CSV table of N, CA and C in Angstrom, one decimal:
chain,number,residue,atom,x,y,z
A,14,UNK,N,50.4,26.2,111.4
A,14,UNK,CA,50.4,27.4,112.6
A,14,UNK,C,52.0,27.2,112.5
A,15,UNK,N,52.2,28.3,112.1
A,15,UNK,CA,53.8,28.4,112.5
A,15,UNK,C,54.9,27.9,114.1
A,16,UNK,N,53.5,28.4,114.8
A,16,UNK,CA,54.2,27.9,116.1
A,16,UNK,C,54.3,26.3,116.3
A,17,UNK,N,53.5,25.5,115.5
A,17,UNK,CA,53.9,23.7,115.5
A,17,UNK,C,54.9,23.7,115.1
A,18,UNK,N,55.2,24.6,114.2
A,18,UNK,CA,56.8,24.4,113.0
A,18,UNK,C,58.1,24.6,114.0
A,19,UNK,N,57.8,25.4,114.6
A,19,UNK,CA,58.7,26.2,116.1
A,19,UNK,C,58.8,25.0,117.3
A,20,UNK,N,57.7,24.6,117.5
A,20,UNK,CA,57.6,23.7,118.9
A,20,UNK,C,58.5,22.6,118.3
A,21,UNK,N,58.3,21.7,116.6
A,21,UNK,CA,58.6,21.1,116.4
A,21,UNK,C,60.1,20.6,116.2
A,22,UNK,N,60.6,21.8,116.3
A,22,UNK,CA,62.1,22.2,115.7
A,22,UNK,C,62.6,22.7,117.0
A,23,UNK,N,62.1,22.8,118.0
A,23,UNK,CA,62.9,23.4,119.5
A,23,UNK,C,63.3,22.0,119.8
A,24,UNK,N,62.0,21.1,119.4
A,24,UNK,CA,61.8,19.3,120.1
A,24,UNK,C,62.6,19.0,119.4
A,25,UNK,N,63.4,18.9,118.6
A,25,UNK,CA,64.5,18.2,117.6
A,25,UNK,C,65.8,18.9,118.5
A,26,UNK,N,66.2,19.9,118.4
A,26,UNK,CA,67.2,20.7,118.9
A,26,UNK,C,67.2,20.4,120.8
A,27,UNK,N,66.3,20.0,121.0
A,27,UNK,CA,66.4,19.7,122.9
A,27,UNK,C,66.9,18.4,122.5
A,28,UNK,N,66.0,17.3,122.1
A,28,UNK,CA,67.0,16.3,122.1
A,28,UNK,C,68.5,16.0,121.2
A,29,UNK,N,68.7,16.9,120.6
A,29,UNK,CA,70.1,17.1,120.0
A,29,UNK,C,71.0,17.6,120.9
A,30,UNK,N,70.0,18.4,121.7
A,30,UNK,CA,71.5,18.8,123.0
A,30,UNK,C,71.1,17.9,124.3
A,31,UNK,N,70.4,17.2,124.3
A,31,UNK,CA,70.6,16.1,125.3
A,31,UNK,C,71.5,14.9,124.4
A,32,UNK,N,71.7,14.1,123.6
A,32,UNK,CA,71.9,13.4,123.3
A,32,UNK,C,73.5,13.8,122.6
A,33,UNK,N,74.3,15.6,122.8
A,33,UNK,CA,75.2,16.0,123.0
A,33,UNK,C,75.5,15.6,124.3
A,34,UNK,N,74.5,16.3,125.1
A,34,UNK,CA,75.1,16.3,126.5
A,34,UNK,C,76.1,14.9,127.2
A,35,UNK,N,75.0,13.8,126.5
A,35,UNK,CA,75.3,12.5,126.5
A,35,UNK,C,76.6,11.6,126.6
A,36,UNK,N,76.8,11.9,125.3
A,36,UNK,CA,78.3,11.6,124.5
A,36,UNK,C,79.4,12.2,124.8
A,37,UNK,N,79.3,13.4,125.0
A,37,UNK,CA,80.3,14.5,125.5
A,37,UNK,C,80.6,13.8,127.2
A,38,UNK,N,79.5,13.5,127.9
A,38,UNK,CA,79.6,13.0,129.9
A,38,UNK,C,80.3,11.5,129.0
A,39,UNK,N,80.0,11.1,128.3
A,39,UNK,CA,80.6,9.4,128.2
A,39,UNK,C,81.8,9.7,127.5
A,40,UNK,N,82.5,10.7,126.8
A,40,UNK,CA,83.7,10.7,126.3
A,40,UNK,C,84.7,11.6,127.4
A,41,UNK,N,84.3,12.5,127.8
A,41,UNK,CA,85.4,13.0,128.9
A,41,UNK,C,84.9,12.6,130.2
A,42,UNK,N,84.5,11.9,130.5
A,42,UNK,CA,84.6,10.9,131.8
A,42,UNK,C,84.3,9.3,131.4
A,43,UNK,N,85.0,8.8,131.0
A,43,UNK,CA,84.9,8.1,129.9
A,43,UNK,C,84.7,6.7,131.5
A,44,UNK,N,85.9,6.6,132.2
A,44,UNK,CA,85.8,5.4,133.2
A,44,UNK,C,84.2,5.5,134.0
A,45,UNK,N,83.3,6.0,134.2
A,45,UNK,CA,82.4,6.6,134.6
A,45,UNK,C,81.1,5.6,134.3
A,46,UNK,N,81.2,5.9,133.4
A,46,UNK,CA,80.3,4.9,132.5
A,46,UNK,C,80.8,3.9,131.9
A,47,UNK,N,81.6,3.7,131.8
A,47,UNK,CA,82.4,2.1,131.9
A,47,UNK,C,82.5,1.3,132.4
A,48,UNK,N,82.6,1.8,133.7
A,48,UNK,CA,82.1,0.9,134.7
A,48,UNK,C,80.1,0.6,135.0
A,49,UNK,N,79.6,1.8,134.3
A,49,UNK,CA,78.6,1.2,134.3
A,49,UNK,C,78.3,0.0,133.0
A,50,UNK,N,78.4,0.5,132.1
A,50,UNK,CA,79.0,-0.7,131.1
A,50,UNK,C,79.5,-2.2,131.7
A,51,UNK,N,80.8,-2.5,131.8
A,51,UNK,CA,81.4,-3.3,132.8
A,51,UNK,C,80.8,-4.0,133.8
A,52,UNK,N,79.5,-3.4,134.1
A,52,UNK,CA,79.0,-4.1,135.5
A,52,UNK,C,77.8,-4.8,134.8
A,53,UNK,N,77.1,-4.1,134.0
A,53,UNK,CA,76.3,-4.6,133.1
A,53,UNK,C,75.9,-5.6,132.4
A,54,UNK,N,77.1,-6.1,131.1
A,54,UNK,CA,77.9,-6.9,130.5
A,54,UNK,C,78.4,-8.3,131.1
A,55,UNK,N,78.9,-8.2,132.6
A,55,UNK,CA,80.1,-9.1,133.1
A,55,UNK,C,78.4,-9.3,134.4
A,56,UNK,N,77.7,-8.7,134.6
A,56,UNK,CA,76.4,-9.2,135.3
A,56,UNK,C,76.6,-9.4,137.2
A,57,UNK,N,77.3,-8.9,137.2
A,57,UNK,CA,78.0,-9.3,138.7
A,57,UNK,C,77.4,-9.0,140.0
A,58,UNK,N,76.5,-7.9,139.5
A,58,UNK,CA,75.5,-7.5,141.0
A,58,UNK,C,74.2,-8.0,141.1
A,59,UNK,N,73.7,-9.1,139.8
A,59,UNK,CA,72.3,-9.0,139.4
A,59,UNK,C,72.3,-10.3,140.7
A,60,UNK,N,70.6,-10.8,140.8
A,60,UNK,CA,70.5,-11.9,141.6
A,60,UNK,C,71.3,-12.9,141.7
A,61,UNK,N,72.4,-13.3,143.1
A,61,UNK,CA,73.0,-14.3,143.1
A,61,UNK,C,72.3,-15.3,142.6
A,62,UNK,N,71.4,-15.9,142.2
A,62,UNK,CA,70.9,-17.1,142.2
A,62,UNK,C,70.5,-17.6,140.7
A,63,UNK,N,70.6,-16.0,140.1
A,63,UNK,CA,70.1,-15.8,138.6
A,63,UNK,C,70.1,-17.2,137.6
A,64,UNK,N,69.4,-17.5,136.9
A,64,UNK,CA,69.9,-19.1,136.2
A,64,UNK,C,71.0,-18.2,134.2
A,65,UNK,N,70.2,-16.5,134.3
A,65,UNK,CA,70.6,-16.0,133.2
A,65,UNK,C,72.4,-15.8,133.1
A,66,UNK,N,72.5,-16.0,134.5
A,66,UNK,CA,74.0,-15.6,134.8
A,66,UNK,C,75.3,-16.0,133.3
A,67,UNK,N,74.4,-17.3,132.8
A,67,UNK,CA,75.6,-17.7,131.6
A,67,UNK,C,76.0,-16.3,130.2
A,68,UNK,N,75.0,-15.6,130.6
A,68,UNK,CA,74.8,-14.7,129.5
A,68,UNK,C,76.2,-13.7,129.4
A,69,UNK,N,76.6,-13.8,130.6
A,69,UNK,CA,77.6,-12.4,131.3
A,69,UNK,C,78.8,-12.4,129.9
A,70,UNK,N,79.3,-11.3,130.3
A,70,UNK,CA,80.3,-11.2,129.2
A,70,UNK,C,81.8,-10.5,129.9
A,71,UNK,N,82.8,-11.4,130.3
A,71,UNK,CA,83.4,-10.5,130.9
A,71,UNK,C,84.9,-9.8,130.3
A,72,UNK,N,84.7,-10.5,128.8
A,72,UNK,CA,85.9,-9.1,128.6
A,72,UNK,C,86.1,-7.9,128.5
A,73,UNK,N,87.3,-7.3,128.8
A,73,UNK,CA,87.4,-6.0,129.0
A,73,UNK,C,87.1,-5.6,127.4
A,74,UNK,N,88.0,-6.2,126.6
A,74,UNK,CA,87.8,-5.6,125.1
A,74,UNK,C,86.8,-5.4,124.8
A,75,UNK,N,85.7,-6.8,124.7
A,75,UNK,CA,84.4,-6.6,124.6
A,75,UNK,C,83.4,-4.6,124.9
A,76,UNK,N,83.6,-5.6,126.3
A,76,UNK,CA,82.9,-3.9,127.0
A,76,UNK,C,83.4,-2.4,126.2
A,77,UNK,N,84.7,-2.9,126.3
A,77,UNK,CA,85.1,-1.3,125.8
A,77,UNK,C,84.6,-1.3,124.1
A,78,UNK,N,84.4,-2.1,123.3
A,78,UNK,CA,84.2,-2.0,122.0
A,78,UNK,C,82.4,-1.8,121.7
A,79,UNK,N,81.9,-2.1,123.9
A,79,UNK,CA,80.0,-2.1,123.4
A,79,UNK,C,80.1,-0.9,123.8
A,80,UNK,N,80.7,0.0,124.4
A,80,UNK,CA,80.8,1.2,125.3
A,80,UNK,C,81.5,2.2,124.2
A,81,UNK,N,81.9,1.9,123.2
A,81,UNK,CA,82.1,3.0,122.1
A,81,UNK,C,81.2,2.7,121.0
A,82,UNK,N,80.8,2.0,120.9
A,82,UNK,CA,79.1,1.4,119.8
A,82,UNK,C,78.4,2.4,120.7
A,83,UNK,N,78.2,2.3,121.9
A,83,UNK,CA,77.0,3.2,122.3
A,83,UNK,C,77.3,4.8,122.7
A,84,UNK,N,78.4,4.8,122.2
A,84,UNK,CA,78.9,6.5,122.1
A,84,UNK,C,78.6,6.4,120.8
A,85,UNK,N,79.3,6.2,120.0
A,85,UNK,CA,79.0,6.4,118.6
A,85,UNK,C,77.6,6.6,118.6
A,86,UNK,N,76.7,6.0,118.6
A,86,UNK,CA,75.2,6.1,118.3
A,86,UNK,C,74.2,7.1,119.0
A,87,UNK,N,74.9,7.7,120.1
A,87,UNK,CA,74.5,8.4,120.8
A,87,UNK,C,75.2,10.0,119.7
A,88,UNK,N,76.4,10.2,119.5
A,88,UNK,CA,77.0,10.9,118.9
A,88,UNK,C,76.3,11.0,118.1
A,89,UNK,N,76.4,9.7,117.2
A,89,UNK,CA,75.5,10.5,115.6
A,89,UNK,C,73.6,10.5,115.6
A,90,UNK,N,72.7,10.1,116.8
A,90,UNK,CA,71.7,10.8,117.4
A,90,UNK,C,71.9,12.2,117.3
A,91,UNK,N,73.0,12.9,118.6
A,91,UNK,CA,73.1,14.2,118.3
A,91,UNK,C,73.2,14.6,116.8
A,92,UNK,N,74.2,14.1,115.8
A,92,UNK,CA,74.2,15.0,114.8
A,92,UNK,C,73.2,15.1,114.1
A,93,UNK,N,72.8,13.7,113.6
A,93,UNK,CA,71.1,13.7,112.8
A,93,UNK,C,70.3,15.0,113.4
A,94,UNK,N,70.0,14.9,114.7
A,94,UNK,CA,69.1,15.5,115.3
A,94,UNK,C,69.7,17.5,115.2
A,95,UNK,N,71.0,17.7,115.3
A,95,UNK,CA,71.1,18.8,115.3
A,95,UNK,C,71.1,19.0,113.8
A,96,UNK,N,71.4,18.5,112.6
A,96,UNK,CA,71.3,18.8,111.3
A,96,UNK,C,69.7,19.1,110.8
A,97,UNK,N,69.5,18.1,111.2
A,97,UNK,CA,67.6,17.9,111.4
A,97,UNK,C,66.8,19.5,112.6
A,98,UNK,N,67.5,19.6,112.9
A,98,UNK,CA,66.8,20.6,113.5
A,98,UNK,C,66.9,22.1,112.7
A,99,UNK,N,68.5,22.1,112.1
A,99,UNK,CA,68.5,23.1,111.8
A,99,UNK,C,67.6,23.3,110.1
A,100,UNK,N,67.6,21.8,109.5
A,100,UNK,CA,66.7,21.6,108.2
A,100,UNK,C,65.0,22.4,108.4
A,101,UNK,N,64.6,22.0,109.3
A,101,UNK,CA,63.9,22.6,110.2
A,101,UNK,C,63.3,23.9,110.0
A,102,UNK,N,64.7,24.2,110.8
A,102,UNK,CA,64.3,26.0,111.9
A,102,UNK,C,64.7,27.0,109.8
A,103,UNK,N,65.5,25.9,108.7
A,103,UNK,CA,65.2,26.9,107.6
A,103,UNK,C,64.3,26.2,106.7
A,104,UNK,N,63.5,25.4,107.2
A,104,UNK,CA,61.8,25.5,106.2
A,104,UNK,C,61.1,25.8,107.0
A,105,UNK,N,61.4,26.6,108.2
A,105,UNK,CA,60.2,27.3,108.8
A,105,UNK,C,58.8,28.0,108.0
A,106,UNK,N,59.4,28.7,107.1
A,106,UNK,CA,58.3,29.6,106.4
A,106,UNK,C,58.1,29.0,105.1
A,107,UNK,N,58.3,27.6,104.5
A,107,UNK,CA,58.3,27.7,103.3
A,107,UNK,C,56.5,26.8,103.4
A,108,UNK,N,56.5,26.3,101.9
A,108,UNK,CA,55.2,25.1,101.6
A,108,UNK,C,55.6,24.2,102.9
A,109,UNK,N,54.3,23.6,103.2
A,109,UNK,CA,53.6,22.0,103.6
A,109,UNK,C,54.8,21.1,103.3
A,110,UNK,N,54.6,20.7,101.9
A,110,UNK,CA,55.8,20.0,101.5
A,110,UNK,C,57.2,19.9,101.4
A,111,UNK,N,57.5,21.2,101.9
A,111,UNK,CA,59.0,20.9,102.1
A,111,UNK,C,59.2,21.7,103.4
A,112,UNK,N,58.5,21.9,103.9
A,112,UNK,CA,58.8,21.6,105.0
A,112,UNK,C,58.8,20.3,106.2
A,113,UNK,N,57.7,19.1,105.7
A,113,UNK,CA,57.5,18.1,106.1
A,113,UNK,C,58.6,17.3,105.4
A,114,UNK,N,59.2,17.8,103.9
A,114,UNK,CA,60.3,16.6,103.4
A,114,UNK,C,61.7,17.1,104.1
A,115,UNK,N,61.2,18.2,105.0
A,115,UNK,CA,62.8,18.8,105.3
A,115,UNK,C,63.0,17.7,107.3
A,116,UNK,N,62.4,17.3,107.5
A,116,UNK,CA,61.7,16.4,108.5
A,116,UNK,C,62.6,14.8,108.9
A,117,UNK,N,63.5,14.6,107.4
A,117,UNK,CA,64.0,13.3,107.1
A,117,UNK,C,65.2,13.0,108.2
A,118,UNK,N,66.1,14.1,108.3
A,118,UNK,CA,67.0,13.5,109.2
A,118,UNK,C,66.6,14.0,110.6
A,119,UNK,N,66.0,14.6,111.2
A,119,UNK,CA,65.4,14.5,112.3
A,119,UNK,C,64.6,13.5,112.7
A,120,UNK,N,63.9,12.9,111.9
A,120,UNK,CA,63.1,10.8,111.9
A,120,UNK,C,64.4,10.5,112.4
A,121,UNK,N,65.2,10.6,111.3
A,121,UNK,CA,66.2,9.3,111.2
A,121,UNK,C,67.0,10.0,112.5
A,122,UNK,N,67.5,10.9,113.3
A,122,UNK,CA,68.4,11.2,114.6
A,122,UNK,C,67.3,10.8,115.7
A,123,UNK,N,66.0,10.8,115.8
A,123,UNK,CA,65.1,10.4,116.8
A,123,UNK,C,64.9,8.6,116.7
A,124,UNK,N,64.8,8.6,115.5
A,124,UNK,CA,64.3,7.2,115.5
A,124,UNK,C,65.6,6.4,116.4
A,125,UNK,N,67.0,7.2,115.6
A,125,UNK,CA,68.1,6.1,116.3
A,125,UNK,C,68.1,6.3,117.9
A,126,UNK,N,68.0,7.4,118.6
A,126,UNK,CA,68.0,7.5,119.6
A,126,UNK,C,66.9,6.5,120.6
A,127,UNK,N,65.9,7.1,119.6
A,127,UNK,CA,64.6,5.6,120.5
A,127,UNK,C,65.4,4.5,120.4
A,128,UNK,N,66.4,3.6,119.4
A,128,UNK,CA,66.7,2.4,119.5
A,128,UNK,C,67.8,2.6,120.3
A,129,UNK,N,68.5,2.9,120.7
A,129,UNK,CA,69.5,3.6,122.0
A,129,UNK,C,69.5,2.8,123.0
A,130,UNK,N,68.0,3.6,123.1
A,130,UNK,CA,68.2,3.7,124.9
A,130,UNK,C,66.8,2.6,125.3
A,131,UNK,N,66.2,2.4,123.8
A,131,UNK,CA,64.8,1.3,124.3
A,131,UNK,C,65.4,0.0,123.3
A,132,UNK,N,66.5,-0.2,122.3
A,132,UNK,CA,67.1,-1.5,122.5
A,132,UNK,C,68.2,-1.8,123.0
A,133,UNK,N,69.4,-1.1,122.7
A,133,UNK,CA,70.5,-0.5,123.8
A,133,UNK,C,70.1,-1.1,125.3
A,134,UNK,N,69.3,0.0,126.2
A,134,UNK,CA,69.2,-0.2,127.2
A,134,UNK,C,67.8,-1.2,128.1
A,135,UNK,N,67.2,-1.0,127.6
A,135,UNK,CA,66.2,-1.5,127.9
A,135,UNK,C,66.2,-3.1,128.0
A,136,UNK,N,66.2,-3.0,126.5
A,136,UNK,CA,66.5,-4.8,126.0
A,136,UNK,C,67.6,-5.4,126.1
A,137,UNK,N,68.5,-5.1,125.6
A,137,UNK,CA,69.8,-5.6,125.8
A,137,UNK,C,70.4,-5.5,127.7
A,138,UNK,N,70.5,-4.6,128.1
A,138,UNK,CA,71.1,-4.2,129.0
A,138,UNK,C,69.7,-4.6,129.7
A,139,UNK,N,68.7,-4.0,130.1
A,139,UNK,CA,67.3,-4.4,130.9
A,139,UNK,C,67.4,-5.7,131.0
A,140,UNK,N,67.1,-6.5,130.0
A,140,UNK,CA,66.3,-7.7,129.6
A,140,UNK,C,67.3,-8.5,129.4
A,141,UNK,N,68.5,-9.1,128.5
A,141,UNK,CA,69.5,-9.7,128.1
A,141,UNK,C,70.7,-10.0,129.3
A,142,UNK,N,71.1,-9.1,130.0
A,142,UNK,CA,72.1,-8.8,130.5
A,142,UNK,C,71.2,-8.4,132.1
A,143,UNK,N,69.9,-8.7,132.4
A,143,UNK,CA,69.6,-8.6,133.8
A,143,UNK,C,69.5,-7.6,134.4
A,144,UNK,N,70.1,-6.2,134.3
A,144,UNK,CA,70.1,-5.2,134.4
A,144,UNK,C,69.5,-4.5,135.5
A,145,UNK,N,68.1,-4.4,135.6
A,145,UNK,CA,66.9,-4.3,136.0
A,145,UNK,C,67.2,-4.9,137.7
A,146,UNK,N,67.9,-6.3,137.9
A,146,UNK,CA,68.1,-6.9,138.8
A,146,UNK,C,68.9,-6.3,140.1
A,147,UNK,N,69.6,-5.5,139.0
A,147,UNK,CA,70.7,-4.6,140.2
A,147,UNK,C,70.6,-3.3,141.1
A,148,UNK,N,70.7,-3.3,142.1
A,148,UNK,CA,70.4,-2.1,142.9
A,148,UNK,C,71.6,-1.1,142.3
A,149,UNK,N,72.6,-1.3,142.1
A,149,UNK,CA,73.4,-0.6,142.2
A,149,UNK,C,73.8,0.0,140.9
A,150,UNK,N,73.8,-0.8,139.6
A,150,UNK,CA,73.6,-0.5,138.2
A,150,UNK,C,72.4,-0.7,137.8
A,151,UNK,N,71.5,-0.3,137.8
A,151,UNK,CA,69.8,-0.3,136.8
A,151,UNK,C,69.5,0.9,136.3
A,152,UNK,N,70.4,0.7,134.9
A,152,UNK,CA,69.6,2.1,133.9
A,152,UNK,C,68.0,2.0,133.5
A,153,UNK,N,67.3,1.0,134.0
A,153,UNK,CA,66.4,0.9,133.6
A,153,UNK,C,65.2,1.8,133.8
A,154,UNK,N,65.1,2.6,134.6
A,154,UNK,CA,64.6,3.8,134.8
A,154,UNK,C,64.9,4.9,133.8
A,155,UNK,N,65.9,5.1,134.0
A,155,UNK,CA,66.7,6.0,133.4
A,155,UNK,C,66.1,6.1,132.0
A,156,UNK,N,66.4,4.8,131.5
A,156,UNK,CA,66.8,4.6,129.9
A,156,UNK,C,64.7,4.6,129.2
A,157,UNK,N,64.4,4.7,130.7
A,157,UNK,CA,62.7,4.1,130.1
A,157,UNK,C,62.5,5.7,129.6
A,158,UNK,N,62.7,6.8,130.4
A,158,UNK,CA,62.3,8.1,130.6
A,158,UNK,C,63.6,8.6,129.9
A,159,UNK,N,64.0,8.8,129.0
A,159,UNK,CA,64.8,8.8,128.1
A,159,UNK,C,64.2,8.8,126.8
A,160,UNK,N,63.7,7.1,126.4
A,160,UNK,CA,63.2,6.3,124.8
A,160,UNK,C,62.1,7.6,125.1
A,161,UNK,N,61.0,7.4,125.7
A,161,UNK,CA,59.7,7.7,126.1
A,161,UNK,C,59.5,9.5,125.4
A,162,UNK,N,60.7,10.1,125.9
A,162,UNK,CA,60.6,11.1,126.0
A,162,UNK,C,61.1,11.3,123.9
A,163,UNK,N,62.2,10.5,123.7
A,163,UNK,CA,61.9,10.6,121.8
A,163,UNK,C,61.3,10.1,121.4
A,164,UNK,N,60.5,9.3,121.9
A,164,UNK,CA,59.9,8.8,121.2
A,164,UNK,C,58.4,9.6,120.9
A,165,UNK,N,58.0,10.2,121.7
A,165,UNK,CA,57.4,11.5,122.1
A,165,UNK,C,57.3,12.4,121.0
A,166,UNK,N,58.6,13.1,121.2
A,166,UNK,CA,59.5,14.0,120.4
A,166,UNK,C,59.2,13.6,118.3
A,167,UNK,N,59.4,12.1,118.6
A,167,UNK,CA,59.7,11.4,116.9
A,167,UNK,C,57.3,11.4,116.4
A,168,UNK,N,57.2,11.2,117.7
A,168,UNK,CA,55.9,10.9,116.9
A,168,UNK,C,54.7,12.7,116.6
A,169,UNK,N,55.5,13.4,117.2
A,169,UNK,CA,55.1,14.8,117.4
A,169,UNK,C,55.7,15.8,115.8
A,170,UNK,N,57.0,15.3,116.0
A,170,UNK,CA,57.5,15.6,114.3
A,170,UNK,C,57.0,15.0,113.1
A,171,UNK,N,57.0,14.1,113.2
A,171,UNK,CA,56.7,12.9,111.9
A,171,UNK,C,54.9,13.0,111.2
A,172,UNK,N,54.3,14.3,112.2
A,172,UNK,CA,52.9,14.3,111.8
A,172,UNK,C,52.8,15.6,110.8
A,173,UNK,N,52.0,15.2,110.1
A,173,UNK,CA,52.2,16.0,109.0
A,173,UNK,C,51.8,17.3,109.3
A,174,UNK,N,52.3,18.2,108.6
A,174,UNK,CA,52.1,20.2,108.7
A,174,UNK,C,51.2,20.4,107.8
A,175,UNK,N,50.4,21.2,108.0
A,175,UNK,CA,49.5,21.8,106.6
A,175,UNK,C,49.9,23.4,106.3
A,176,UNK,N,49.9,23.4,105.1
A,176,UNK,CA,50.0,25.1,104.9
A,176,UNK,C,49.4,25.8,105.8
A,177,UNK,N,50.4,26.7,106.2
A,177,UNK,CA,50.8,27.9,106.9
A,177,UNK,C,49.7,29.0,106.5
A,178,UNK,N,48.8,29.3,107.8
A,178,UNK,CA,47.9,30.3,107.0
A,178,UNK,C,47.8,31.4,106.6
């Protein structure tokens, strides 16, 4: 069905837009979200007697490096999803084999986006740096919402498409 192909294309484009806006916001308002990264890595707002505080990284150089890596991954997610959405759109009317083959960059971008928010924010930020303990700098609920949305789009897009009727 054509509507399913259009829906998959739109879902990838929506993820591309989201990732673009996040990366753009991080670049144009660097300081605001840099403070987030700085506090999470410094672990200065987690429970005072937490036994994991030895994991803290307080180097401003490393804070900037990690933040730049996050921005680069968000940007690459956006780029891959934009190109992927374009490839899906240009193959909408093609045979099923061509349309399914055009999903590669979409799947790569969606996978990277999933990894950014699930591994980077949930696993590293949330668990390793104990971000979940912070009342001020807890991005776990937002990261969860982001990666679940991306994961659902990934599962939807990865489903094989049939020939158009």
